[in-house]
């Protein structure tokens, strides 16, 4: 039985192909009740808003019986952090779950995630399962190492983030940064967040190395931006890199990381800081 008030905030930028699948997946097991889902369409030039409204109409009976409200807010500014700020400000009091628009997670696992929060655990993300079944060989080699990283196993607060009211106040208004997940993680000491095994979701990895490098470059550029803004890391996660193994997997991992770092530094140098590369191979 669900006992905590939950708001699910989904920033969505041109996600017309995926947004209804994300909503359907969260509701399909019938676990969630009395929750408020807010889709914040930001800078969309496609039919994201229309698709959400159509979903609301088609699922009206289910939503009413489960006392679930789905609301879509539309803002012209294409910014994920701006969308998150709007969603949190608009949400009723209680736990907020930030959910990326391309992530499928069940209602049961969302509830498990929320239920692990406490006075001490202010933020939590689910265990991440990498799916490389559609990926090229190089991408498979990269994620064979990334999946074993201590950072990814215990410190990766991303994609799906549950936040207590105290956590939301601690974060405050997110600045205009591209590393939104990492910014949120850095707001807490490592004792205040958890990656839990009672909840999980499957991350569909990029199909090719081009899209992989785009995503990795964005991550590295986001970290450079946080460094430039002097956003301190309150958790000691330095040195939590992938374990060394002299193998083709490890070599691929290191080479991809090096390329991404130098691409990010060059983009940062020429002023291309806030562009948002994402994996287009799965869209």
mmCIF file of C-alpha atoms in Angstrom, residues 18-153:
data_model
loop_
_atom_site.group_PDB
_atom_site.id
_atom_site.type_symbol
_atom_site.label_atom_id
_atom_site.label_comp_id
_atom_site.label_asym_id
_atom_site.label_seq_id
_atom_site.Cartn_x
_atom_site.Cartn_y
_atom_site.Cartn_z
ATOM 1 C CA UNK A 18 9.226 8.075 -26.025
ATOM 2 C CA UNK A 19 7.145 10.043 -23.525
ATOM 3 C CA UNK A 20 3.961 7.954 -23.659
ATOM 4 C CA UNK A 21 5.984 4.742 -23.323
ATOM 5 C CA UNK A 22 7.642 6.155 -20.206
ATOM 6 C CA UNK A 23 4.269 7.077 -18.700
ATOM 7 C CA UNK A 24 2.677 3.761 -19.643
ATOM 8 C CA UNK A 25 5.551 1.769 -18.181
ATOM 9 C CA UNK A 26 5.317 3.535 -14.825
ATOM 10 C CA UNK A 27 1.567 2.907 -14.588
ATOM 11 C CA UNK A 28 1.282 -0.529 -16.213
ATOM 12 C CA UNK A 29 1.730 -2.603 -13.039
ATOM 13 C CA UNK A 30 -1.025 -0.684 -11.237
ATOM 14 C CA UNK A 31 1.090 -0.038 -8.133
ATOM 15 C CA UNK A 32 1.135 3.754 -8.066
ATOM 16 C CA UNK A 33 -1.824 5.524 -6.507
ATOM 17 C CA UNK A 34 -2.540 9.091 -5.439
ATOM 18 C CA UNK A 35 0.502 10.528 -7.170
ATOM 19 C CA UNK A 36 1.003 13.662 -9.217
ATOM 20 C CA UNK A 37 2.915 13.318 -12.498
ATOM 21 C CA UNK A 38 4.182 16.539 -14.038
ATOM 22 C CA UNK A 39 5.612 16.479 -17.552
ATOM 23 C CA UNK A 40 7.531 19.703 -18.173
ATOM 24 C CA UNK A 41 7.894 20.125 -21.928
ATOM 25 C CA UNK A 42 10.800 22.503 -22.437
ATOM 26 C CA UNK A 43 11.584 24.105 -25.782
ATOM 27 C CA UNK A 44 9.741 21.398 -27.698
ATOM 28 C CA UNK A 45 9.312 21.743 -31.445
ATOM 29 C CA UNK A 46 7.565 18.388 -31.822
ATOM 30 C CA UNK A 47 4.305 16.926 -30.501
ATOM 31 C CA UNK A 48 5.440 16.025 -26.978
ATOM 32 C CA UNK A 49 2.654 18.077 -25.386
ATOM 33 C CA UNK A 50 -0.014 16.702 -27.706
ATOM 34 C CA UNK A 51 1.044 13.111 -27.088
ATOM 35 C CA UNK A 52 0.870 13.563 -23.323
ATOM 36 C CA UNK A 53 -2.590 15.118 -23.565
ATOM 37 C CA UNK A 54 -3.747 12.254 -25.765
ATOM 38 C CA UNK A 55 -2.393 9.758 -23.219
ATOM 39 C CA UNK A 56 -4.286 11.535 -20.431
ATOM 40 C CA UNK A 57 -7.531 11.259 -22.396
ATOM 41 C CA UNK A 58 -6.986 7.614 -23.286
ATOM 42 C CA UNK A 59 -6.121 6.644 -19.714
ATOM 43 C CA UNK A 60 -8.751 8.818 -18.031
ATOM 44 C CA UNK A 61 -10.579 5.923 -16.344
ATOM 45 C CA UNK A 62 -7.397 4.336 -14.969
ATOM 46 C CA UNK A 63 -6.052 7.656 -13.777
ATOM 47 C CA UNK A 64 -9.291 8.491 -12.012
ATOM 48 C CA UNK A 65 -9.583 5.089 -10.321
ATOM 49 C CA UNK A 66 -5.973 5.285 -9.088
ATOM 50 C CA UNK A 67 -6.314 8.956 -8.107
ATOM 51 C CA UNK A 68 -3.386 9.863 -10.338
ATOM 52 C CA UNK A 69 -3.075 13.317 -11.850
ATOM 53 C CA UNK A 70 -0.978 13.815 -14.974
ATOM 54 C CA UNK A 71 -0.295 17.415 -15.843
ATOM 55 C CA UNK A 72 1.736 18.816 -18.710
ATOM 56 C CA UNK A 73 3.447 22.179 -18.397
ATOM 57 C CA UNK A 74 4.922 23.879 -21.445
ATOM 58 C CA UNK A 75 7.830 26.311 -21.339
ATOM 59 C CA UNK A 76 9.624 27.838 -24.311
ATOM 60 C CA UNK A 77 13.056 27.635 -22.670
ATOM 61 C CA UNK A 78 14.925 24.488 -23.695
ATOM 62 C CA UNK A 79 16.641 23.745 -20.402
ATOM 63 C CA UNK A 80 16.404 20.601 -18.299
ATOM 64 C CA UNK A 81 17.328 22.358 -15.066
ATOM 65 C CA UNK A 82 14.760 25.075 -15.748
ATOM 66 C CA UNK A 83 12.168 22.352 -16.345
ATOM 67 C CA UNK A 84 13.104 20.620 -13.078
ATOM 68 C CA UNK A 85 12.793 23.911 -11.182
ATOM 69 C CA UNK A 86 9.340 24.488 -12.668
ATOM 70 C CA UNK A 87 8.258 20.954 -11.818
ATOM 71 C CA UNK A 88 9.430 21.072 -8.206
ATOM 72 C CA UNK A 89 7.869 24.503 -7.672
ATOM 73 C CA UNK A 90 4.573 23.253 -9.102
ATOM 74 C CA UNK A 91 4.507 19.911 -7.295
ATOM 75 C CA UNK A 92 2.495 19.316 -4.117
ATOM 76 C CA UNK A 93 4.422 18.848 -0.879
ATOM 77 C CA UNK A 94 6.066 15.486 -0.407
ATOM 78 C CA UNK A 95 8.657 13.320 -2.104
ATOM 79 C CA UNK A 96 9.649 14.303 -5.641
ATOM 80 C CA UNK A 97 11.025 11.834 -8.163
ATOM 81 C CA UNK A 98 12.955 13.286 -11.084
ATOM 82 C CA UNK A 99 12.498 10.920 -14.013
ATOM 83 C CA UNK A 100 14.238 11.256 -17.374
ATOM 84 C CA UNK A 101 11.754 11.083 -20.227
ATOM 85 C CA UNK A 102 13.541 8.180 -21.930
ATOM 86 C CA UNK A 103 13.737 5.889 -18.886
ATOM 87 C CA UNK A 104 11.315 3.017 -18.293
ATOM 88 C CA UNK A 105 10.842 2.104 -14.642
ATOM 89 C CA UNK A 106 7.898 0.310 -13.073
ATOM 90 C CA UNK A 107 5.583 1.719 -10.441
ATOM 91 C CA UNK A 108 6.766 -0.923 -7.977
ATOM 92 C CA UNK A 109 10.394 0.065 -8.375
ATOM 93 C CA UNK A 110 9.515 3.748 -8.087
ATOM 94 C CA UNK A 111 7.718 2.963 -4.855
ATOM 95 C CA UNK A 112 10.651 0.880 -3.588
ATOM 96 C CA UNK A 113 12.927 3.811 -4.330
ATOM 97 C CA UNK A 114 10.739 6.263 -2.451
ATOM 98 C CA UNK A 115 10.340 3.935 0.533
ATOM 99 C CA UNK A 116 14.104 3.815 1.124
ATOM 100 C CA UNK A 117 14.180 7.542 1.867
ATOM 101 C CA UNK A 118 14.456 8.609 5.494
ATOM 102 C CA UNK A 119 15.661 11.402 7.749
ATOM 103 C CA UNK A 120 19.215 10.318 6.925
ATOM 104 C CA UNK A 121 18.830 9.165 3.314
ATOM 105 C CA UNK A 122 17.703 12.292 1.493
ATOM 106 C CA UNK A 123 18.231 11.202 -2.099
ATOM 107 C CA UNK A 124 18.260 7.866 -3.902
ATOM 108 C CA UNK A 125 18.551 6.349 -7.345
ATOM 109 C CA UNK A 126 17.863 2.798 -8.513
ATOM 110 C CA UNK A 127 20.411 0.227 -9.541
ATOM 111 C CA UNK A 128 21.266 0.655 -13.204
ATOM 112 C CA UNK A 129 21.276 -2.334 -15.556
ATOM 113 C CA UNK A 130 23.112 -1.790 -18.820
ATOM 114 C CA UNK A 131 21.541 -3.269 -21.948
ATOM 115 C CA UNK A 132 24.087 -3.538 -24.756
ATOM 116 C CA UNK A 133 22.135 -6.085 -26.809
ATOM 117 C CA UNK A 134 21.738 -3.597 -29.672
ATOM 118 C CA UNK A 135 25.153 -1.980 -29.303
ATOM 119 C CA UNK A 136 28.219 -2.297 -31.470
ATOM 120 C CA UNK A 137 31.225 -4.270 -30.272
ATOM 121 C CA UNK A 138 33.144 -1.161 -29.177
ATOM 122 C CA UNK A 139 30.201 0.055 -27.125
ATOM 123 C CA UNK A 140 29.867 -3.380 -25.514
ATOM 124 C CA UNK A 141 33.559 -3.301 -24.588
ATOM 125 C CA UNK A 142 33.194 0.169 -23.041
ATOM 126 C CA UNK A 143 30.213 -0.770 -20.869
ATOM 127 C CA UNK A 144 31.792 -4.043 -19.758
ATOM 128 C CA UNK A 145 34.161 -1.844 -17.744
ATOM 129 C CA UNK A 146 31.766 1.018 -16.945
ATOM 130 C CA UNK A 147 29.277 -1.373 -15.377
ATOM 131 C CA UNK A 148 31.931 -2.535 -12.900
ATOM 132 C CA UNK A 149 32.910 0.979 -11.825
ATOM 133 C CA UNK A 150 32.517 1.619 -8.066
ATOM 134 C CA UNK A 151 31.156 5.060 -8.950
ATOM 135 C CA UNK A 152 28.361 3.605 -11.084
ATOM 136 C CA UNK A 153 27.556 0.965 -8.491
#
